[in-house]
mmCIF file with all atom_site columns, C-alpha atoms and ligand atoms in Angstrom:
data_model
loop_
_atom_site.group_PDB
_atom_site.id
_atom_site.type_symbol
_atom_site.label_atom_id
_atom_site.label_alt_id
_atom_site.label_comp_id
_atom_site.label_asym_id
_atom_site.label_entity_id
_atom_site.label_seq_id
_atom_site.pdbx_PDB_ins_code
_atom_site.Cartn_x
_atom_site.Cartn_y
_atom_site.Cartn_z
_atom_site.occupancy
_atom_site.B_iso_or_equiv
_atom_site.pdbx_formal_charge
_atom_site.auth_seq_id
_atom_site.auth_comp_id
_atom_site.auth_asym_id
_atom_site.auth_atom_id
_atom_site.pdbx_PDB_model_num
ATOM   1   C  CA  . UNK D 1 1   ? -188.681 41.889 91.188  1.00 0.00 ? 1478 UNK D CA  1
ATOM   2   C  CA  . UNK D 1 2   ? -192.461 41.533 91.174  1.00 0.00 ? 1479 UNK D CA  1
ATOM   3   C  CA  . UNK D 1 3   ? -194.229 38.401 89.941  1.00 0.00 ? 1480 UNK D CA  1
ATOM   4   C  CA  . UNK D 1 4   ? -198.038 38.754 89.783  1.00 0.00 ? 1481 UNK D CA  1
ATOM   5   C  CA  . UNK D 1 5   ? -198.498 34.969 89.481  1.00 0.00 ? 1482 UNK D CA  1
ATOM   6   C  CA  . UNK D 1 6   ? -196.308 34.076 92.465  1.00 0.00 ? 1483 UNK D CA  1
ATOM   7   C  CA  . UNK D 1 7   ? -198.181 31.701 94.787  1.00 0.00 ? 1484 UNK D CA  1
ATOM   8   C  CA  . UNK D 1 8   ? -196.472 33.004 97.944  1.00 0.00 ? 1485 UNK D CA  1
ATOM   9   C  CA  . UNK D 1 9   ? -197.227 36.627 96.958  1.00 0.00 ? 1486 UNK D CA  1
ATOM   10  C  CA  . UNK D 1 10  ? -200.863 35.527 96.637  1.00 0.00 ? 1487 UNK D CA  1
ATOM   11  C  CA  . UNK D 1 11  ? -200.676 34.083 100.151 1.00 0.00 ? 1488 UNK D CA  1
ATOM   12  C  CA  . UNK D 1 12  ? -199.165 37.360 101.436 1.00 0.00 ? 1489 UNK D CA  1
ATOM   13  C  CA  . UNK D 1 13  ? -201.990 39.329 99.747  1.00 0.00 ? 1490 UNK D CA  1
ATOM   14  C  CA  . UNK D 1 14  ? -204.592 36.964 101.249 1.00 0.00 ? 1491 UNK D CA  1
ATOM   15  C  CA  . UNK D 1 15  ? -205.746 35.804 97.800  1.00 0.00 ? 1492 UNK D CA  1
ATOM   16  C  CA  . UNK D 1 16  ? -205.133 32.166 98.653  1.00 0.00 ? 1493 UNK D CA  1
ATOM   17  C  CA  . UNK D 1 17  ? -205.365 30.755 102.163 1.00 0.00 ? 1494 UNK D CA  1
ATOM   18  C  CA  . UNK D 1 18  ? -202.577 29.565 104.408 1.00 0.00 ? 1495 UNK D CA  1
ATOM   19  C  CA  . UNK D 1 19  ? -202.277 28.248 107.959 1.00 0.00 ? 1496 UNK D CA  1
ATOM   20  C  CA  . UNK D 1 20  ? -200.410 31.249 109.357 1.00 0.00 ? 1497 UNK D CA  1
ATOM   21  C  CA  . UNK D 1 21  ? -198.281 30.806 112.463 1.00 0.00 ? 1498 UNK D CA  1
ATOM   22  C  CA  . UNK D 1 22  ? -196.380 34.108 112.723 1.00 0.00 ? 1499 UNK D CA  1
ATOM   23  C  CA  . UNK D 1 23  ? -196.194 37.477 110.997 1.00 0.00 ? 1500 UNK D CA  1
ATOM   24  C  CA  . UNK D 1 24  ? -194.440 40.830 111.262 1.00 0.00 ? 1501 UNK D CA  1
ATOM   25  C  CA  . UNK D 1 25  ? -194.734 43.769 108.881 1.00 0.00 ? 1502 UNK D CA  1
ATOM   26  C  CA  . UNK D 1 26  ? -192.091 42.225 106.577 1.00 0.00 ? 1503 UNK D CA  1
ATOM   27  C  CA  . UNK D 1 27  ? -192.100 38.492 107.352 1.00 0.00 ? 1504 UNK D CA  1
ATOM   28  C  CA  . UNK D 1 28  ? -194.716 35.720 107.232 1.00 0.00 ? 1505 UNK D CA  1
ATOM   29  C  CA  . UNK D 1 29  ? -194.587 32.117 108.459 1.00 0.00 ? 1506 UNK D CA  1
ATOM   30  C  CA  . UNK D 1 30  ? -197.140 29.447 107.538 1.00 0.00 ? 1507 UNK D CA  1
ATOM   31  C  CA  . UNK D 1 31  ? -197.491 25.676 107.372 1.00 0.00 ? 1508 UNK D CA  1
ATOM   32  C  CA  . UNK D 1 32  ? -196.046 23.880 104.338 1.00 0.00 ? 1509 UNK D CA  1
ATOM   33  C  CA  . UNK D 1 33  ? -198.931 21.996 102.659 1.00 0.00 ? 1510 UNK D CA  1
ATOM   34  C  CA  . UNK D 1 34  ? -196.639 19.128 101.677 1.00 0.00 ? 1511 UNK D CA  1
ATOM   35  C  CA  . UNK D 1 35  ? -194.648 18.610 104.870 1.00 0.00 ? 1512 UNK D CA  1
ATOM   36  C  CA  . UNK D 1 36  ? -191.530 16.460 104.709 1.00 0.00 ? 1513 UNK D CA  1
ATOM   37  C  CA  . UNK D 1 37  ? -192.313 15.930 108.389 1.00 0.00 ? 1514 UNK D CA  1
ATOM   38  C  CA  . UNK D 1 38  ? -195.526 17.084 110.108 1.00 0.00 ? 1515 UNK D CA  1
ATOM   39  C  CA  . UNK D 1 39  ? -194.991 20.556 111.525 1.00 0.00 ? 1516 UNK D CA  1
ATOM   40  C  CA  . UNK D 1 40  ? -192.864 21.667 108.530 1.00 0.00 ? 1517 UNK D CA  1
ATOM   41  C  CA  . UNK D 1 41  ? -193.241 25.443 108.349 1.00 0.00 ? 1518 UNK D CA  1
ATOM   42  C  CA  . UNK D 1 42  ? -192.115 28.070 105.831 1.00 0.00 ? 1519 UNK D CA  1
ATOM   43  C  CA  . UNK D 1 43  ? -190.723 31.495 106.739 1.00 0.00 ? 1520 UNK D CA  1
ATOM   44  C  CA  . UNK D 1 44  ? -190.794 34.048 103.911 1.00 0.00 ? 1521 UNK D CA  1
ATOM   45  C  CA  . UNK D 1 45  ? -190.152 37.732 103.329 1.00 0.00 ? 1522 UNK D CA  1
ATOM   46  C  CA  . UNK D 1 46  ? -193.502 39.341 102.432 1.00 0.00 ? 1523 UNK D CA  1
ATOM   47  C  CA  . UNK D 1 47  ? -191.810 41.196 99.593  1.00 0.00 ? 1524 UNK D CA  1
ATOM   48  C  CA  . UNK D 1 48  ? -191.084 39.088 96.497  1.00 0.00 ? 1525 UNK D CA  1
ATOM   49  C  CA  . UNK D 1 49  ? -187.396 38.141 96.266  1.00 0.00 ? 1526 UNK D CA  1
ATOM   50  C  CA  . UNK D 1 50  ? -186.655 35.049 94.130  1.00 0.00 ? 1527 UNK D CA  1
ATOM   51  C  CA  . UNK D 1 51  ? -183.761 33.597 96.150  1.00 0.00 ? 1528 UNK D CA  1
ATOM   52  C  CA  . UNK D 1 52  ? -181.660 34.143 99.257  1.00 0.00 ? 1529 UNK D CA  1
ATOM   53  C  CA  . UNK D 1 53  ? -179.153 36.061 97.134  1.00 0.00 ? 1530 UNK D CA  1
ATOM   54  C  CA  . UNK D 1 54  ? -181.797 38.692 96.336  1.00 0.00 ? 1531 UNK D CA  1
ATOM   55  C  CA  . UNK D 1 55  ? -182.901 39.372 99.924  1.00 0.00 ? 1532 UNK D CA  1
ATOM   56  C  CA  . UNK D 1 56  ? -181.641 42.744 101.169 1.00 0.00 ? 1533 UNK D CA  1
ATOM   57  C  CA  . UNK D 1 57  ? -179.334 42.550 104.174 1.00 0.00 ? 1534 UNK D CA  1
ATOM   58  C  CA  . UNK D 1 58  ? -181.501 44.918 106.200 1.00 0.00 ? 1535 UNK D CA  1
ATOM   59  C  CA  . UNK D 1 59  ? -184.167 42.205 106.306 1.00 0.00 ? 1536 UNK D CA  1
ATOM   60  C  CA  . UNK D 1 60  ? -181.707 39.686 107.700 1.00 0.00 ? 1537 UNK D CA  1
ATOM   61  C  CA  . UNK D 1 61  ? -182.209 40.379 111.397 1.00 0.00 ? 1538 UNK D CA  1
ATOM   62  C  CA  . UNK D 1 62  ? -186.012 40.260 111.177 1.00 0.00 ? 1539 UNK D CA  1
ATOM   63  C  CA  . UNK D 1 63  ? -185.888 37.055 109.148 1.00 0.00 ? 1540 UNK D CA  1
ATOM   64  C  CA  . UNK D 1 64  ? -183.441 35.360 111.507 1.00 0.00 ? 1541 UNK D CA  1
ATOM   65  C  CA  . UNK D 1 65  ? -185.545 36.424 114.481 1.00 0.00 ? 1542 UNK D CA  1
ATOM   66  C  CA  . UNK D 1 66  ? -188.661 34.940 112.822 1.00 0.00 ? 1543 UNK D CA  1
ATOM   67  C  CA  . UNK D 1 67  ? -186.866 31.696 111.944 1.00 0.00 ? 1544 UNK D CA  1
ATOM   68  C  CA  . UNK D 1 68  ? -185.721 31.326 115.570 1.00 0.00 ? 1545 UNK D CA  1
ATOM   69  C  CA  . UNK D 1 69  ? -189.171 32.125 117.024 1.00 0.00 ? 1546 UNK D CA  1
ATOM   70  C  CA  . UNK D 1 70  ? -190.914 29.780 114.578 1.00 0.00 ? 1547 UNK D CA  1
ATOM   71  C  CA  . UNK D 1 71  ? -188.229 27.124 115.073 1.00 0.00 ? 1548 UNK D CA  1
ATOM   72  C  CA  . UNK D 1 72  ? -188.731 27.163 118.844 1.00 0.00 ? 1549 UNK D CA  1
ATOM   73  C  CA  . UNK D 1 73  ? -192.520 27.099 118.389 1.00 0.00 ? 1550 UNK D CA  1
ATOM   74  C  CA  . UNK D 1 74  ? -192.362 24.180 115.960 1.00 0.00 ? 1551 UNK D CA  1
ATOM   75  C  CA  . UNK D 1 75  ? -190.067 22.228 118.287 1.00 0.00 ? 1552 UNK D CA  1
ATOM   76  C  CA  . UNK D 1 76  ? -192.253 22.861 121.342 1.00 0.00 ? 1553 UNK D CA  1
ATOM   77  C  CA  . UNK D 1 77  ? -195.537 22.120 119.566 1.00 0.00 ? 1554 UNK D CA  1
ATOM   78  C  CA  . UNK D 1 78  ? -194.335 18.881 117.976 1.00 0.00 ? 1555 UNK D CA  1
ATOM   79  C  CA  . UNK D 1 79  ? -192.117 17.818 120.858 1.00 0.00 ? 1556 UNK D CA  1
ATOM   80  C  CA  . UNK D 1 80  ? -189.276 17.569 118.350 1.00 0.00 ? 1557 UNK D CA  1
ATOM   81  C  CA  . UNK D 1 81  ? -185.767 16.587 119.354 1.00 0.00 ? 1558 UNK D CA  1
ATOM   82  C  CA  . UNK D 1 82  ? -184.136 18.597 116.561 1.00 0.00 ? 1559 UNK D CA  1
ATOM   83  C  CA  . UNK D 1 83  ? -184.715 21.133 113.834 1.00 0.00 ? 1560 UNK D CA  1
ATOM   84  C  CA  . UNK D 1 84  ? -183.532 21.551 110.254 1.00 0.00 ? 1561 UNK D CA  1
ATOM   85  C  CA  . UNK D 1 85  ? -183.582 24.997 108.667 1.00 0.00 ? 1562 UNK D CA  1
ATOM   86  C  CA  . UNK D 1 86  ? -182.960 24.800 104.945 1.00 0.00 ? 1563 UNK D CA  1
ATOM   87  C  CA  . UNK D 1 87  ? -183.419 26.637 101.724 1.00 0.00 ? 1564 UNK D CA  1
ATOM   88  C  CA  . UNK D 1 88  ? -183.440 25.699 98.049  1.00 0.00 ? 1565 UNK D CA  1
ATOM   89  C  CA  . UNK D 1 89  ? -182.085 28.390 95.748  1.00 0.00 ? 1566 UNK D CA  1
ATOM   90  C  CA  . UNK D 1 90  ? -182.659 28.039 91.967  1.00 0.00 ? 1567 UNK D CA  1
ATOM   91  C  CA  . UNK D 1 91  ? -184.198 25.050 90.193  1.00 0.00 ? 1568 UNK D CA  1
ATOM   92  C  CA  . UNK D 1 92  ? -180.974 23.029 90.195  1.00 0.00 ? 1569 UNK D CA  1
ATOM   93  C  CA  . UNK D 1 93  ? -181.085 23.086 94.004  1.00 0.00 ? 1570 UNK D CA  1
ATOM   94  C  CA  . UNK D 1 94  ? -184.702 21.921 94.075  1.00 0.00 ? 1571 UNK D CA  1
ATOM   95  C  CA  . UNK D 1 95  ? -186.439 25.298 94.293  1.00 0.00 ? 1572 UNK D CA  1
ATOM   96  C  CA  . UNK D 1 96  ? -189.985 25.016 92.965  1.00 0.00 ? 1573 UNK D CA  1
ATOM   97  C  CA  . UNK D 1 97  ? -191.533 28.233 94.289  1.00 0.00 ? 1574 UNK D CA  1
ATOM   98  C  CA  . UNK D 1 98  ? -189.391 31.170 93.198  1.00 0.00 ? 1575 UNK D CA  1
ATOM   99  C  CA  . UNK D 1 99  ? -190.210 33.383 96.166  1.00 0.00 ? 1576 UNK D CA  1
ATOM   100 C  CA  . UNK D 1 100 ? -187.439 32.951 98.733  1.00 0.00 ? 1577 UNK D CA  1
ATOM   101 C  CA  . UNK D 1 101 ? -188.485 30.768 101.668 1.00 0.00 ? 1578 UNK D CA  1
ATOM   102 C  CA  . UNK D 1 102 ? -186.816 29.035 104.594 1.00 0.00 ? 1579 UNK D CA  1
ATOM   103 C  CA  . UNK D 1 103 ? -187.972 25.520 105.427 1.00 0.00 ? 1580 UNK D CA  1
ATOM   104 C  CA  . UNK D 1 104 ? -188.243 24.901 109.176 1.00 0.00 ? 1581 UNK D CA  1
ATOM   105 C  CA  . UNK D 1 105 ? -188.563 21.159 109.771 1.00 0.00 ? 1582 UNK D CA  1
ATOM   106 C  CA  . UNK D 1 106 ? -188.949 19.388 113.122 1.00 0.00 ? 1583 UNK D CA  1
ATOM   107 C  CA  . UNK D 1 107 ? -186.808 16.278 113.555 1.00 0.00 ? 1584 UNK D CA  1
ATOM   108 C  CA  . UNK D 1 108 ? -187.251 13.150 115.615 1.00 0.00 ? 1585 UNK D CA  1
ATOM   109 C  CA  . UNK D 1 109 ? -184.898 10.272 116.340 1.00 0.00 ? 1586 UNK D CA  1
ATOM   110 C  CA  . UNK D 1 110 ? -185.250 7.657  113.583 1.00 0.00 ? 1587 UNK D CA  1
ATOM   111 C  CA  . UNK D 1 111 ? -187.701 9.774  111.545 1.00 0.00 ? 1588 UNK D CA  1
ATOM   112 C  CA  . UNK D 1 112 ? -186.041 8.413  108.405 1.00 0.00 ? 1589 UNK D CA  1
ATOM   113 C  CA  . UNK D 1 113 ? -185.544 11.814 106.748 1.00 0.00 ? 1590 UNK D CA  1
ATOM   114 C  CA  . UNK D 1 114 ? -182.103 11.927 105.124 1.00 0.00 ? 1591 UNK D CA  1
ATOM   115 C  CA  . UNK D 1 115 ? -180.397 15.026 103.811 1.00 0.00 ? 1592 UNK D CA  1
ATOM   116 C  CA  . UNK D 1 116 ? -176.834 16.093 103.088 1.00 0.00 ? 1593 UNK D CA  1
ATOM   117 C  CA  . UNK D 1 117 ? -175.399 12.665 102.230 1.00 0.00 ? 1594 UNK D CA  1
ATOM   118 C  CA  . UNK D 1 118 ? -171.609 13.160 102.459 1.00 0.00 ? 1595 UNK D CA  1
ATOM   119 C  CA  . UNK D 1 119 ? -169.459 13.070 99.327  1.00 0.00 ? 1596 UNK D CA  1
ATOM   120 C  CA  . UNK D 1 120 ? -165.698 13.401 98.960  1.00 0.00 ? 1597 UNK D CA  1
ATOM   121 C  CA  . UNK D 1 121 ? -162.969 15.216 97.070  1.00 0.00 ? 1598 UNK D CA  1
ATOM   122 C  CA  . UNK D 1 122 ? -160.437 13.315 94.951  1.00 0.00 ? 1599 UNK D CA  1
ATOM   123 C  CA  . UNK D 1 123 ? -157.751 14.689 97.273  1.00 0.00 ? 1600 UNK D CA  1
ATOM   124 C  CA  . UNK D 1 124 ? -157.114 17.610 99.629  1.00 0.00 ? 1601 UNK D CA  1
ATOM   125 C  CA  . UNK D 1 125 ? -155.534 19.581 96.782  1.00 0.00 ? 1602 UNK D CA  1
ATOM   126 C  CA  . UNK D 1 126 ? -158.845 19.617 94.936  1.00 0.00 ? 1603 UNK D CA  1
ATOM   127 C  CA  . UNK D 1 127 ? -160.556 21.016 98.034  1.00 0.00 ? 1604 UNK D CA  1
ATOM   128 C  CA  . UNK D 1 128 ? -157.842 23.648 98.501  1.00 0.00 ? 1605 UNK D CA  1
ATOM   129 C  CA  . UNK D 1 129 ? -158.127 24.689 94.837  1.00 0.00 ? 1606 UNK D CA  1
ATOM   130 C  CA  . UNK D 1 130 ? -161.876 25.169 95.202  1.00 0.00 ? 1607 UNK D CA  1
ATOM   131 C  CA  . UNK D 1 131 ? -161.420 27.070 98.464  1.00 0.00 ? 1608 UNK D CA  1
ATOM   132 C  CA  . UNK D 1 132 ? -159.021 29.433 96.694  1.00 0.00 ? 1609 UNK D CA  1
ATOM   133 C  CA  . UNK D 1 133 ? -161.448 29.925 93.788  1.00 0.00 ? 1610 UNK D CA  1
ATOM   134 C  CA  . UNK D 1 134 ? -164.297 30.656 96.195  1.00 0.00 ? 1611 UNK D CA  1
ATOM   135 C  CA  . UNK D 1 135 ? -162.171 33.090 98.237  1.00 0.00 ? 1612 UNK D CA  1
ATOM   136 C  CA  . UNK D 1 136 ? -161.386 34.958 95.019  1.00 0.00 ? 1613 UNK D CA  1
ATOM   137 C  CA  . UNK D 1 137 ? -165.075 35.237 94.107  1.00 0.00 ? 1614 UNK D CA  1
ATOM   138 C  CA  . UNK D 1 138 ? -166.280 36.509 97.487  1.00 0.00 ? 1615 UNK D CA  1
ATOM   139 C  CA  . UNK D 1 139 ? -166.994 40.249 97.139  1.00 0.00 ? 1616 UNK D CA  1
HETATM 140 P  P1  . AMP J 2 .   ? -189.110 24.567 97.337  1.00 0.00 ? 2832 AMP J P1  1
HETATM 141 O  O1  . AMP J 2 .   ? -188.907 23.243 96.680  1.00 0.00 ? 2832 AMP J O1  1
HETATM 142 O  O2  . AMP J 2 .   ? -187.994 24.919 98.278  1.00 0.00 ? 2832 AMP J O2  1
HETATM 143 O  O3  . AMP J 2 .   ? -189.398 25.679 96.346  1.00 0.00 ? 2832 AMP J O3  1
HETATM 144 O  O4  . AMP J 2 .   ? -190.357 24.384 98.270  1.00 0.00 ? 2832 AMP J O4  1
HETATM 145 C  C1  . AMP J 2 .   ? -191.630 24.853 97.998  1.00 0.00 ? 2832 AMP J C1  1
HETATM 146 C  C2  . AMP J 2 .   ? -192.497 24.408 99.142  1.00 0.00 ? 2832 AMP J C2  1
HETATM 147 O  O5  . AMP J 2 .   ? -193.703 25.137 99.102  1.00 0.00 ? 2832 AMP J O5  1
HETATM 148 C  C3  . AMP J 2 .   ? -192.843 22.923 99.117  1.00 0.00 ? 2832 AMP J C3  1
HETATM 149 O  O6  . AMP J 2 .   ? -192.397 22.320 100.318 1.00 0.00 ? 2832 AMP J O6  1
HETATM 150 C  C4  . AMP J 2 .   ? -194.373 22.931 98.990  1.00 0.00 ? 2832 AMP J C4  1
HETATM 151 O  O7  . AMP J 2 .   ? -194.974 21.896 99.726  1.00 0.00 ? 2832 AMP J O7  1
HETATM 152 C  C5  . AMP J 2 .   ? -194.736 24.282 99.548  1.00 0.00 ? 2832 AMP J C5  1
HETATM 153 N  N1  . AMP J 2 .   ? -195.974 24.879 99.050  1.00 0.00 ? 2832 AMP J N1  1
HETATM 154 C  C6  . AMP J 2 .   ? -196.349 25.011 97.757  1.00 0.00 ? 2832 AMP J C6  1
HETATM 155 N  N2  . AMP J 2 .   ? -197.556 25.618 97.677  1.00 0.00 ? 2832 AMP J N2  1
HETATM 156 C  C7  . AMP J 2 .   ? -197.928 25.882 98.952  1.00 0.00 ? 2832 AMP J C7  1
HETATM 157 C  C8  . AMP J 2 .   ? -199.077 26.496 99.533  1.00 0.00 ? 2832 AMP J C8  1
HETATM 158 N  N3  . AMP J 2 .   ? -200.087 26.995 98.794  1.00 0.00 ? 2832 AMP J N3  1
HETATM 159 N  N4  . AMP J 2 .   ? -199.137 26.601 100.890 1.00 0.00 ? 2832 AMP J N4  1
HETATM 160 C  C9  . AMP J 2 .   ? -198.146 26.112 101.643 1.00 0.00 ? 2832 AMP J C9  1
HETATM 161 N  N5  . AMP J 2 .   ? -197.022 25.525 101.165 1.00 0.00 ? 2832 AMP J N5  1
HETATM 162 C  C10 . AMP J 2 .   ? -196.930 25.405 99.827  1.00 0.00 ? 2832 AMP J C10 1
HETATM 163 ZN ZN1 . ZN  J 3 .   ? -193.658 36.166 95.436  1.00 0.00 ? 2833 ZN  J ZN1 1
#
C-alpha cells in the first residue's frame, strides 16, 4: 500500500516540513496547515494506509494513545472547552489526502463550527431495516 507521491509520507520522510507536536516509532502528529479552528492537529500512522479500514488493529492502541495525548495537549494549549476527533474516509466523505489521518480540533463556545447536522429516517422501520442489514454485514 505504498504511494511515493503521498504528501503525508513525504512529511514522515522529512522531505517536506511540518510543525510536529508528537511522534512515536509508528505515529506522527503535526499541525494542519488549513485549520478549521486554530490548533487543529493531525494524527497519522507513519506507515501509508489509505483509510481507517486499512489500519492494522495492532496499531490501534498506539494511535488511540497518541490521539488522547495530542487531544489533551491541544485543549490545554488553546484553552479549549471541547475537542472534536474526526476522520474522513474516501472521497465521498471528504477525504482529500489518502493517507489515513485523524483530525483533532479544539472547540470553543460559539466558535461557529458546525458538523453532524441531524437528519431523520422516514420511520423507525427504515432504521430497523438498516440496522439489520448492517448487523448482517459485520464480520
Ligand atoms: P482530509 O480532507 O480529511 O483528507 O484532510 C486533509 C487535511 O490535510 C486538510 O485539513 C489539510 O489542511 C491538511 N493538509 C494538507 N496538506 C498539509 C500539509 N502539507 N501539512 C499539514 N496539513 C496539511
Ligand atoms: Zn502516505
